[in-house]
Coordinates of C-alpha atoms (C1' of nucleotides) in Angstrom, one line a residue:
Chain M
M440 CA 10.5 87.3 -50.4
H441 CA 9.4 83.9 -51.6
Q442 CA 6.0 82.3 -52.2
Y443 CA 4.5 79.3 -50.5
I444 CA 3.0 76.5 -52.6
S445 CA -0.2 76.8 -50.7
E446 CA -0.6 80.4 -52.0
F447 CA 0.4 79.7 -55.6
S448 CA -3.1 80.1 -57.0
A449 CA -2.7 83.9 -56.5
H450 CA 0.5 84.0 -58.6
V451 CA -0.2 82.0 -61.8
G452 CA 1.6 83.5 -64.8
K453 CA 4.0 85.5 -62.7
T454 CA 7.6 85.0 -61.9
I455 CA 8.0 83.6 -58.4
T456 CA 10.5 82.2 -56.0
A457 CA 9.9 78.9 -54.2
K458 CA 12.1 77.5 -51.5
G459 CA 12.0 73.9 -50.5
W460 CA 13.3 70.3 -50.6
I461 CA 13.5 67.9 -53.5
Y462 CA 10.9 65.2 -52.9
N463 CA 11.5 63.2 -56.1
I464 CA 13.4 63.5 -59.4
R465 CA 12.7 62.4 -63.0
K466 CA 15.2 63.4 -65.6
S467 CA 16.0 63.3 -69.4
K468 CA 19.0 64.6 -71.3
T469 CA 17.8 68.2 -71.4
N470 CA 15.1 68.4 -68.7
L471 CA 15.1 67.8 -64.9
F472 CA 11.7 67.3 -63.3
F473 CA 11.7 67.9 -59.5
E474 CA 8.9 67.3 -57.2
L475 CA 9.4 70.1 -54.7
R476 CA 7.9 70.2 -51.2
D477 CA 8.0 73.4 -49.1
G478 CA 6.0 72.3 -46.1
S479 CA 2.9 74.1 -47.4
G480 CA 2.4 71.7 -50.3
F481 CA 3.9 70.0 -53.3
C482 CA 4.6 71.1 -56.9
Q483 CA 6.7 70.3 -59.9
V484 CA 9.8 72.3 -60.9
V485 CA 11.2 72.0 -64.4
V486 CA 14.8 72.9 -65.1
S487 CA 15.6 72.8 -68.8
A488 CA 19.1 73.1 -70.2
E489 CA 17.7 75.5 -72.9
K490 CA 16.4 78.0 -70.3
V491 CA 19.1 77.9 -67.6
G492 CA 22.2 77.2 -69.8
E493 CA 24.6 74.3 -69.9
A494 CA 26.6 75.2 -66.8
A495 CA 23.6 75.8 -64.6
F496 CA 21.9 72.7 -65.9
A497 CA 25.0 70.6 -64.9
Q498 CA 24.7 72.2 -61.4
A499 CA 21.1 71.3 -61.2
E500 CA 21.9 67.7 -62.1
Q501 CA 23.8 67.5 -58.8
L502 CA 20.6 67.9 -56.8
T503 CA 19.7 64.7 -54.9
I504 CA 16.5 63.7 -53.1
E505 CA 16.0 66.0 -50.0
S506 CA 18.5 68.5 -51.2
A507 CA 17.3 72.1 -50.4
A508 CA 17.1 74.9 -53.0
A509 CA 15.4 78.0 -54.1
F510 CA 13.9 78.2 -57.6
V511 CA 13.0 81.4 -59.5
G512 CA 10.7 80.9 -62.5
T513 CA 7.4 81.3 -64.2
L514 CA 4.4 79.7 -62.3
I515 CA 1.9 77.9 -64.5
A516 CA -1.2 76.0 -63.4
D517 CA -1.1 72.3 -64.6
E518 CA -3.8 69.9 -63.5
R519 CA -1.5 66.9 -64.1
Q520 CA 1.0 67.9 -61.4
K521 CA 0.8 67.0 -57.8
G522 CA -0.5 70.2 -56.2
G523 CA -1.7 71.5 -59.6
F524 CA 1.2 73.8 -60.3
E525 CA 4.5 73.8 -62.2
I526 CA 7.4 76.2 -62.0
Q527 CA 9.5 76.7 -65.1
A528 CA 12.8 77.7 -63.6
D529 CA 14.9 80.5 -64.9
S530 CA 17.5 80.2 -62.1
F531 CA 18.0 78.5 -58.8
E532 CA 20.2 78.7 -55.7
I533 CA 21.3 75.5 -53.9
Y534 CA 21.3 75.5 -50.1
Q535 CA 22.6 72.0 -49.6
I536 CA 23.1 68.8 -51.6
A537 CA 21.7 66.0 -49.5
E538 CA 23.6 62.7 -49.0
N539 CA 22.2 59.4 -50.1
Y540 CA 18.7 59.6 -48.5
P541 CA 17.6 56.5 -46.7
L542 CA 13.9 57.2 -47.3
A543 CA 14.1 57.9 -51.0
Q544 CA 11.6 55.2 -51.9
R545 CA 7.8 55.4 -51.8
E546 CA 6.4 55.1 -48.3
K547 CA 4.6 52.0 -49.3
D548 CA 7.9 50.3 -50.0
L549 CA 9.4 51.0 -46.6
G550 CA 8.8 48.8 -43.6
I551 CA 7.2 50.0 -40.4
S552 CA 10.2 49.1 -38.2
F553 CA 12.6 51.1 -40.3
L554 CA 10.2 54.0 -40.6
Q555 CA 9.8 54.2 -36.8
D556 CA 13.5 54.3 -36.3
K557 CA 13.7 57.1 -38.9
R558 CA 10.6 59.0 -37.5
H559 CA 12.5 62.4 -37.7
L560 CA 12.7 61.9 -41.5
W561 CA 9.5 59.9 -42.0
L562 CA 7.6 63.1 -41.0
R563 CA 8.7 64.6 -44.4
K564 CA 6.8 61.9 -46.4
E565 CA 3.6 63.1 -48.0
R566 CA 1.3 60.9 -45.9
Q567 CA 2.8 61.9 -42.6
W568 CA 2.8 65.6 -43.7
A569 CA -1.0 65.2 -44.4
I570 CA -1.7 63.5 -41.0
M571 CA 0.1 66.2 -39.1
R572 CA -1.9 68.9 -40.9
V573 CA -5.2 67.1 -40.1
R574 CA -4.1 66.8 -36.5
N575 CA -3.4 70.5 -36.5
Q576 CA -6.9 71.3 -37.8
I577 CA -8.5 68.9 -35.3
I578 CA -6.7 70.7 -32.4
M579 CA -7.7 74.1 -33.6
G580 CA -11.3 72.8 -34.3
I581 CA -11.5 71.6 -30.7
H582 CA -10.4 75.0 -29.3
D583 CA -12.8 76.8 -31.6
F584 CA -15.7 74.6 -30.7
F585 CA -15.4 75.1 -27.0
Q586 CA -14.3 78.7 -27.1
A587 CA -17.4 79.6 -29.3
K588 CA -19.6 78.0 -26.6
G589 CA -18.0 80.0 -23.7
F590 CA -15.8 77.3 -22.3
V591 CA -12.7 78.3 -20.4
Q592 CA -9.5 76.4 -21.2
M593 CA -7.6 75.3 -18.1
D594 CA -4.4 73.5 -17.5
A595 CA -4.6 70.6 -15.0
P596 CA -1.4 69.7 -13.1
L597 CA 0.9 67.0 -14.6
F598 CA 2.3 66.0 -11.2
T599 CA -0.3 64.5 -9.0
G600 CA -0.1 63.0 -5.5
N601 CA -3.1 60.7 -6.0
S602 CA -3.8 58.1 -8.6
C603 CA -7.2 59.6 -9.6
E604 CA -9.4 56.7 -10.7
G605 CA -7.1 54.2 -8.9
T606 CA -7.1 51.7 -11.7
T607 CA -4.4 52.3 -14.2
D608 CA -0.6 52.0 -13.9
L609 CA 1.1 55.4 -13.4
F610 CA 4.6 56.6 -14.1
E611 CA 6.1 57.3 -10.7
T612 CA 8.5 60.2 -10.3
D613 CA 10.4 61.9 -7.5
F614 CA 8.8 65.2 -6.4
F615 CA 11.4 66.7 -3.9
G616 CA 11.8 63.4 -2.1
K617 CA 8.1 62.4 -2.2
P618 CA 6.5 60.0 -4.7
A619 CA 4.5 61.8 -7.3
Y620 CA 2.7 60.4 -10.4
L621 CA 2.4 61.8 -14.0
S622 CA -1.2 62.6 -14.5
Q623 CA -3.5 60.1 -16.2
S624 CA -6.4 62.5 -16.3
G625 CA -7.2 66.1 -15.4
Q626 CA -10.8 65.4 -14.7
L627 CA -11.0 65.8 -10.9
Y628 CA -9.2 69.1 -11.2
G629 CA -11.5 70.0 -14.1
E630 CA -14.5 69.4 -11.8
A631 CA -13.0 71.9 -9.3
M632 CA -12.5 74.5 -12.1
A633 CA -16.0 73.9 -13.5
M634 CA -17.5 74.9 -10.1
A635 CA -15.5 78.2 -10.5
Q636 CA -16.0 78.9 -14.2
G637 CA -19.1 76.9 -15.2
K638 CA -17.8 75.3 -18.3
I639 CA -14.2 74.4 -18.8
Y640 CA -12.0 72.1 -20.8
T641 CA -8.5 70.8 -20.4
F642 CA -6.2 70.1 -23.3
G643 CA -3.0 68.5 -22.3
P644 CA -0.7 65.5 -22.2
T645 CA -1.6 62.4 -20.2
F646 CA 0.6 59.4 -19.1
R647 CA -0.2 55.8 -18.7
S648 CA 2.4 53.2 -17.9
E649 CA 0.3 50.2 -18.9
K650 CA 2.2 47.8 -21.0
S651 CA -0.3 48.0 -23.8
D652 CA 1.3 47.4 -27.2
T653 CA -1.7 47.8 -29.4
P654 CA -2.8 50.1 -32.3
R655 CA -4.9 52.2 -29.9
H656 CA -2.4 52.9 -27.1
L657 CA 0.3 55.4 -26.4
A658 CA 2.2 55.8 -23.1
E659 CA 2.0 59.6 -23.6
F660 CA -1.0 61.0 -25.4
W661 CA -3.1 64.2 -25.5
M662 CA -6.5 64.3 -23.9
I663 CA -9.3 66.8 -24.1
E664 CA -11.6 66.9 -21.0
P665 CA -14.5 69.3 -20.9
E666 CA -16.5 69.6 -17.6
M667 CA -19.8 71.4 -17.3
A668 CA -21.8 72.5 -14.3
F669 CA -25.5 71.9 -14.4
Y670 CA -25.2 69.3 -17.2
E671 CA -26.8 65.9 -16.9
N672 CA -25.7 62.9 -18.9
E673 CA -28.2 63.6 -21.6
D674 CA -26.8 67.1 -22.1
N675 CA -23.3 65.6 -22.0
M676 CA -24.2 63.2 -24.9
E677 CA -25.8 66.0 -26.9
L678 CA -22.6 68.1 -26.5
M679 CA -20.4 65.2 -27.5
E680 CA -22.3 64.6 -30.7
Q681 CA -22.2 68.3 -31.7
F682 CA -18.5 68.4 -30.8
I683 CA -17.4 65.5 -33.0
K684 CA -19.6 66.7 -35.9
S685 CA -18.1 70.2 -35.7
V686 CA -14.5 68.9 -35.6
I687 CA -14.9 66.4 -38.4
G688 CA -16.8 69.0 -40.4
R689 CA -13.9 71.4 -40.1
V690 CA -11.4 68.8 -41.4
L691 CA -13.7 68.1 -44.4
E692 CA -13.8 71.8 -45.1
R693 CA -10.1 72.6 -44.7
C694 CA -8.2 69.4 -45.4
Q695 CA -9.3 68.2 -48.9
T696 CA -5.7 68.0 -50.1
E697 CA -4.6 66.1 -47.1
L698 CA -7.5 63.7 -47.1
K699 CA -6.9 63.0 -50.7
A700 CA -3.2 62.2 -50.0
L701 CA -4.4 59.8 -47.3
E702 CA -6.9 58.2 -49.8
R703 CA -9.6 58.8 -47.2
D704 CA -13.1 57.7 -48.1
L705 CA -14.9 61.1 -47.7
S706 CA -18.4 59.6 -47.7
K707 CA -17.6 57.9 -44.4
L708 CA -16.8 61.3 -42.8
E709 CA -19.7 63.0 -44.4
T710 CA -22.0 60.4 -42.8
V711 CA -20.6 61.4 -39.4
V712 CA -21.4 65.0 -40.0
N713 CA -24.9 64.4 -41.5
R714 CA -26.5 61.6 -39.6
P715 CA -27.6 61.5 -36.0
F716 CA -25.3 59.3 -33.8
A717 CA -26.9 56.1 -32.5
K718 CA -27.7 56.1 -28.8
V719 CA -27.8 52.6 -27.4
L720 CA -28.4 51.5 -23.8
Y721 CA -25.7 49.1 -22.5
T722 CA -28.4 46.5 -21.9
D723 CA -29.3 46.7 -25.6
A724 CA -25.7 46.6 -26.7
V725 CA -25.4 43.3 -24.9
K726 CA -28.4 41.9 -26.9
I727 CA -27.0 43.3 -30.2
L728 CA -23.6 41.6 -29.5
R729 CA -25.2 38.3 -28.7
G730 CA -27.2 38.5 -32.0
E731 CA -30.5 38.7 -30.0
L732 CA -31.4 42.2 -31.2
E733 CA -31.2 43.5 -34.7
V734 CA -30.4 47.1 -35.8
E735 CA -32.5 48.1 -38.8
G736 CA -32.6 44.5 -39.9
K737 CA -28.9 44.1 -39.4
N738 CA -27.5 41.3 -37.2
A739 CA -24.1 41.9 -35.7
L740 CA -23.1 38.2 -35.8
K741 CA -24.3 37.7 -39.4
I742 CA -22.3 40.8 -40.5
Q743 CA -19.1 39.2 -39.1
Q744 CA -20.0 35.9 -40.7
A745 CA -20.4 37.6 -44.1
D746 CA -17.1 39.4 -43.6
L747 CA -15.5 36.0 -42.9
E748 CA -16.9 34.5 -46.2
N749 CA -15.8 37.6 -48.1
I750 CA -12.2 37.2 -46.8
Q751 CA -12.1 33.5 -47.7
R752 CA -13.2 34.5 -51.2
L753 CA -10.6 37.2 -51.4
I754 CA -7.9 34.8 -50.2
Q755 CA -8.8 32.4 -53.0
E756 CA -8.8 35.2 -55.6
K757 CA -5.4 36.6 -54.5
T758 CA -3.8 33.2 -54.3
A759 CA -5.0 32.5 -57.9
E760 CA -3.7 35.8 -59.1
I761 CA -0.3 35.1 -57.5
A762 CA -0.2 31.7 -59.2
T763 CA -1.1 33.2 -62.6
R764 CA 1.5 36.0 -62.3
E765 CA 4.2 33.5 -61.1
A766 CA 3.5 31.3 -64.1
A767 CA 3.8 34.3 -66.4
V768 CA 7.1 35.3 -64.9
K769 CA 8.5 31.8 -65.2
S770 CA 7.3 31.4 -68.8
G771 CA 10.1 33.9 -69.8
T772 CA 7.9 35.6 -72.4
L773 CA 7.5 38.9 -70.5
K774 CA 9.5 42.0 -71.3
K775 CA 11.9 43.2 -68.6
G776 CA 9.7 46.1 -67.3
E777 CA 6.6 43.9 -67.4
K778 CA 8.4 41.2 -65.4
A779 CA 9.5 43.7 -62.8
F780 CA 5.9 44.9 -62.5
Y781 CA 4.6 41.4 -62.1
E782 CA 7.2 40.6 -59.5
G783 CA 6.3 43.7 -57.5
K784 CA 2.7 42.9 -57.8
I785 CA 3.3 39.4 -56.4
I786 CA 5.1 40.8 -53.4
S787 CA 2.3 43.2 -52.6
L788 CA -0.3 40.5 -53.1
Q789 CA 1.6 38.3 -50.7
G790 CA 1.5 41.2 -48.2
E791 CA -2.3 41.4 -48.6
L792 CA -2.6 37.7 -48.1
V793 CA -0.8 38.0 -44.7
D794 CA -3.3 40.6 -43.6
L795 CA -6.3 38.6 -44.8
N796 CA -5.1 35.5 -43.1
E797 CA -4.7 37.5 -39.9
K798 CA -8.3 38.5 -40.2
L799 CA -9.3 35.0 -41.1
Q800 CA -7.9 33.8 -37.8
N801 CA -9.3 36.7 -35.7
I802 CA -12.9 37.0 -36.8
P803 CA -14.0 33.6 -35.5
K804 CA -12.6 34.6 -32.1
W805 CA -14.4 37.9 -32.3
I806 CA -17.7 36.1 -33.1
E807 CA -17.2 33.7 -30.2
S808 CA -16.5 36.6 -27.8
A809 CA -19.6 38.6 -29.0
K810 CA -21.8 35.5 -28.8
N811 CA -20.8 34.7 -25.3
F812 CA -20.9 38.3 -24.0
Q813 CA -22.3 38.4 -20.5
Y814 CA -24.2 41.2 -19.0
G815 CA -22.0 43.1 -16.5
E816 CA -18.8 42.8 -18.5
D817 CA -16.9 45.7 -20.0
L818 CA -16.8 45.7 -23.9
G819 CA -13.6 44.3 -25.2
S820 CA -12.0 45.9 -28.2
S821 CA -13.3 43.2 -30.6
D822 CA -16.8 43.6 -29.1
E823 CA -16.6 47.3 -29.9
T824 CA -15.8 46.5 -33.5
V825 CA -18.6 43.9 -33.8
L826 CA -21.1 46.3 -32.3
T827 CA -20.1 49.4 -34.4
R828 CA -20.2 47.5 -37.6
T829 CA -24.0 47.3 -37.3
F830 CA -24.2 51.1 -37.5
D831 CA -22.8 53.6 -40.1
A832 CA -22.5 56.6 -37.7
P833 CA -20.7 56.7 -34.3
V834 CA -22.5 54.9 -31.5
M835 CA -23.0 56.1 -27.9
V836 CA -23.4 53.3 -25.5
Y837 CA -24.8 54.6 -22.2
N838 CA -25.8 53.6 -18.7
W839 CA -23.3 50.9 -17.9
P840 CA -23.0 48.6 -14.9
A841 CA -21.4 50.5 -12.0
S842 CA -19.1 47.6 -11.3
V843 CA -16.9 48.1 -14.4
K844 CA -16.7 51.9 -14.1
S845 CA -15.0 54.5 -12.0
F846 CA -16.0 55.6 -8.5
Y847 CA -17.1 59.2 -9.4
M848 CA -19.9 58.2 -11.9
K849 CA -23.5 59.1 -10.9
E850 CA -25.6 56.2 -9.8
L851 CA -28.9 55.6 -11.6
K852 CA -31.4 55.3 -8.8
G853 CA -32.9 51.9 -8.2
T854 CA -30.4 50.1 -10.5
D855 CA -26.8 48.8 -10.5
L856 CA -26.1 51.2 -13.4
V857 CA -24.3 54.5 -13.7
K858 CA -25.1 57.5 -15.9
N859 CA -22.2 57.4 -18.3
V860 CA -21.5 57.1 -22.0
D861 CA -18.8 55.7 -24.3
L862 CA -18.6 57.0 -27.8
L863 CA -17.5 54.4 -30.3
A864 CA -16.2 55.4 -33.7
P865 CA -17.3 53.4 -36.7
E866 CA -15.1 51.4 -39.1
G867 CA -13.7 49.4 -36.2
Y868 CA -11.9 52.2 -34.5
G869 CA -13.7 51.7 -31.2
E870 CA -13.8 54.0 -28.1
I871 CA -12.6 57.5 -28.6
I872 CA -14.6 59.2 -25.8
G873 CA -15.5 58.1 -22.3
G874 CA -17.8 60.4 -20.2
S875 CA -20.3 60.5 -17.4
E876 CA -22.4 62.5 -15.1
R877 CA -20.6 62.8 -11.8
E878 CA -21.8 61.7 -8.4
T879 CA -23.0 64.7 -6.3
D880 CA -23.8 63.0 -3.0
I881 CA -20.8 63.0 -0.7
N882 CA -22.0 59.8 1.2
V883 CA -22.3 57.8 -2.0
L884 CA -18.8 59.0 -3.0
L885 CA -17.3 58.0 0.3
R886 CA -18.8 54.6 0.0
K887 CA -17.6 54.0 -3.5
M888 CA -14.1 55.3 -2.7
K889 CA -13.9 52.6 -0.1
E890 CA -15.1 50.0 -2.6
H891 CA -12.4 51.1 -5.0
N892 CA -9.7 51.2 -2.3
L893 CA -9.0 54.9 -2.6
T894 CA -7.5 56.9 0.3
E895 CA -9.9 59.5 1.6
A896 CA -7.1 61.8 2.7
E897 CA -5.7 62.2 -0.8
L898 CA -9.1 63.1 -2.2
E899 CA -10.2 65.3 0.7
W900 CA -10.0 68.4 -1.5
Y901 CA -12.3 66.6 -4.1
L902 CA -14.9 65.9 -1.4
D903 CA -15.0 69.6 -0.6
L904 CA -16.6 70.1 -4.1
R905 CA -19.6 68.1 -2.7
R906 CA -19.7 70.0 0.6
F907 CA -20.0 73.5 -0.9
G908 CA -22.6 74.0 -3.6
S909 CA -22.7 70.5 -5.0
V910 CA -24.7 70.5 -8.3
P911 CA -25.3 68.0 -11.2
H912 CA -22.3 68.2 -13.5
S913 CA -20.9 66.1 -16.4
G914 CA -17.9 65.8 -18.6
F915 CA -16.0 63.5 -20.9
G916 CA -12.5 62.7 -22.1
L917 CA -11.4 62.5 -25.7
G918 CA -8.3 60.8 -26.9
L919 CA -6.8 63.1 -29.5
E920 CA -4.7 60.5 -31.2
R921 CA -7.6 58.1 -31.5
L922 CA -9.7 60.8 -33.1
V923 CA -6.8 61.6 -35.6
R924 CA -6.4 57.9 -36.3
W925 CA -10.1 57.5 -37.1
T926 CA -10.4 60.7 -39.1
C927 CA -7.3 59.8 -41.3
N928 CA -8.2 56.1 -41.4
L929 CA -4.8 54.9 -40.1
P930 CA -3.7 51.5 -39.0
H931 CA -2.1 52.7 -35.8
V932 CA -1.9 55.7 -33.4
R933 CA 1.9 55.7 -33.8
E934 CA 1.4 57.8 -36.9
T935 CA -0.9 60.4 -35.3
I936 CA 1.7 62.2 -33.1
P937 CA 5.1 63.6 -34.3
F938 CA 7.2 61.5 -31.9
P939 CA 5.1 58.7 -30.3
R940 CA 6.0 57.4 -26.9
R941 CA 4.7 53.9 -26.4
Y942 CA 5.5 50.6 -24.7
G943 CA 9.0 49.6 -25.8
R944 CA 9.8 52.8 -27.8
L945 CA 11.4 55.9 -26.5
F946 CA 13.5 57.0 -29.6
P947 CA 13.7 59.0 -31.6
Chain K
rG286 C1' 0.9 39.7 -18.6
rC287 C1' -0.9 35.8 -22.4
rC288 C1' -1.1 33.8 -27.6
rC289 C1' 0.6 33.9 -32.8
rU290 C1' 4.3 35.4 -36.2
rU291 C1' 9.0 37.3 -38.0
rG292 C1' 14.7 38.6 -38.4
rU293 C1' 18.9 37.5 -45.6
rA294 C1' 22.3 44.1 -49.4
rG295 C1' 20.7 51.1 -47.4
rC296 C1' 15.1 49.5 -48.2
rU297 C1' 11.2 45.7 -49.7
rC298 C1' 11.6 40.6 -50.3
rA299 C1' 12.9 35.5 -52.9
rG300 C1' 16.2 31.5 -51.4
rU301 C1' 12.9 24.4 -53.1
rC302 C1' 14.8 18.1 -49.5
rG303 C1' 20.6 20.7 -45.3
rG304 C1' 24.9 20.5 -50.6
rU305 C1' 29.5 24.0 -55.1
rU306 C1' 30.6 31.0 -55.8
rA307 C1' 23.6 33.8 -51.4
rG308 C1' 19.6 36.3 -55.8
rA309 C1' 15.7 40.1 -57.6
rG310 C1' 13.4 44.9 -57.5
rC311 C1' 13.9 49.7 -55.5
rA312 C1' 17.5 53.4 -53.7
rA313 C1' 22.8 54.9 -54.7
rC314 C1' 26.8 55.5 -58.4
rG315 C1' 28.3 55.8 -64.1
rG316 C1' 26.2 56.2 -68.9
rA317 C1' 22.0 56.6 -72.9
rC318 C1' 17.4 59.3 -73.9
rU319 C1' 13.8 66.3 -76.1
rG320 C1' 8.1 66.9 -71.1
rU321 C1' 8.8 63.1 -67.0
rU322 C1' 4.4 61.5 -63.4
rA323 C1' 6.4 54.4 -59.8
rA324 C1' 9.7 57.5 -66.4
rU325 C1' 12.4 54.0 -69.6
rC326 C1' 17.0 51.4 -71.3
rC327 C1' 22.4 49.7 -70.5
rG328 C1' 26.1 49.1 -66.8
rU329 C1' 28.7 49.4 -61.6
rA330 C1' 29.0 48.8 -56.6
rG331 C1' 26.7 46.9 -52.4
rG332 C1' 26.4 40.6 -47.6
rU333 C1' 29.6 38.9 -40.2
rC334 C1' 22.2 35.6 -43.6
rA335 C1' 20.2 39.4 -35.7
rC336 C1' 23.5 37.2 -31.8
rU337 C1' 25.4 32.8 -28.9
rG338 C1' 25.7 27.8 -28.6
rG339 C1' 24.4 22.9 -30.6
rU340 C1' 23.4 18.7 -34.4
rU341 C1' 26.0 17.4 -39.1
rC342 C1' 31.2 15.5 -43.6
rG343 C1' 28.5 20.1 -44.7
rA344 C1' 23.8 25.1 -41.7
rG345 C1' 20.9 31.3 -44.5
rU346 C1' 18.1 26.5 -44.2
rC347 C1' 17.4 21.9 -38.5
rC348 C1' 17.4 22.5 -32.7
rA349 C1' 18.0 25.5 -28.0
rG350 C1' 18.7 30.2 -25.8
rU351 C1' 19.2 35.6 -26.0
rC352 C1' 17.9 40.2 -28.3
rG353 C1' 14.9 43.0 -31.8
rG354 C1' 10.3 43.7 -35.1
rG355 C1' 5.0 42.9 -36.4
rG356 C1' -0.1 41.2 -35.2
rG357 C1' -4.2 39.6 -31.8
rC358 C1' -6.1 39.7 -26.6
rG359 C1' -6.3 42.0 -21.6
rC360 C1' -6.2 47.1 -19.5
rC361 C1' -7.9 52.0 -21.4
rA362 C1' -8.7 57.5 -24.3

RNA sequence: GCCCUUGUAGCUCAGUCGGUUAGAGCAACGGACUGUUAAUCCGUAGGUCACUGGUUCGAGUCCAGUCGGGGGCGCCA
């Protein structure tokens, strides 16, 4: 029996066996220092010639990065090591000597294109390891939250005959000779189940064939859709807030190591758990965007302006630093190691400059878009960023114009609005949840289906839900990968799922 | 779908005005070093400059097309 690194704290001082893969190697004449990963964590293994003997030491020297081995030795606690432990090996057994490993360098020094092609190996890197473990805790946290509240988990069909909301592009497949579509939402089926079980949630894959090549879009992603009978939109919003606080709280409790590996700013997540979410009417969101309404003295447009000035200053500073370092390299007075360090620094500074210049070009466009925002429009992704920057906590924007929303949303009497809500994550991550109270009146539904060009025949079963015991009910849809991206502070959703499927990428 | 940008060693990138034999760091390989933390030091090997065509005495460099990558917007979770 061997021990897992995650359970090492119970075995300090004892002789243990660890089985894993060599993550990194440092060596001197008589000592080998291996960073070992075993899936549960990372630790250092020391193989010394003195302890294992000359012959065994020569064997251990053959171990390459990603070679697999079992080490038997004394476990000691050592603050300095990644993971906090070190094994002083007495003996070892080699499973396999790995060939020249293409991802042997630090993740920071590998390009995104290459990493994507090598996704099956990229998953072994510490950052990716951490992300997958956060994803796991988020998934379990979602189940725990709903189960504790008496929700019943249901599986909605993946093949559907109708296009549901009628707006997005769907993947068409052949279903025994008839056209069928891969599901873009389980919501309508969730409504049917909620009328049977009271409170339900779906947790399953969702498919969209839109050609959206952005940091927020996947062609195949996982969506969680609770649906509750006798819930109005206010109840929906309350549940949403509790839900996000609960899941983020769990990650903070259980994923300290992972969040540290990801260099996540914990105070940002603690804010989410501790502060009430902002609730903003759509009509007020429009005013905030246009700079006509301030939030606790903060003006959305002025914040962007300040960002812009900050970026200009940073660009000047970085440019100056590059010039200084280049001059030092050219002067020829640096030692070799120092010169290499300077050259590496120059390259990383140039990378930062590319990012900053990108922002320098984008922000003025974002300001223009926000300034000219018209009542009745849907929020664009830059508008979401501009809006959320004026708040620290997530923002719920509710009661939107019916014209930009789906047919099934409950109309707000005497207005052109519907009772719905979008939850926008802070730090520029934007929409992670969309939800609404559902229309209960069959005649209103029929009218709106016509307006949205939906065929009545395909949704006849859905209309039955309004014929027999129609009651107020609400629900929402959470994009799992978007939540993982925000929680881990990642640049792109492609890192939030083991094997992402998105526009233009099907392999590996 | 629209706009911007990019393709040079296994990887990350330099390559000046179009000019002789295309460079560096990392990884790999060989060696040195008594505890390393991006170890350090010495050495070796590694190239169809994405592809096709064009301009030119001469193209990694200029032009056109094709293919691939990245970013922004639209659509959305």
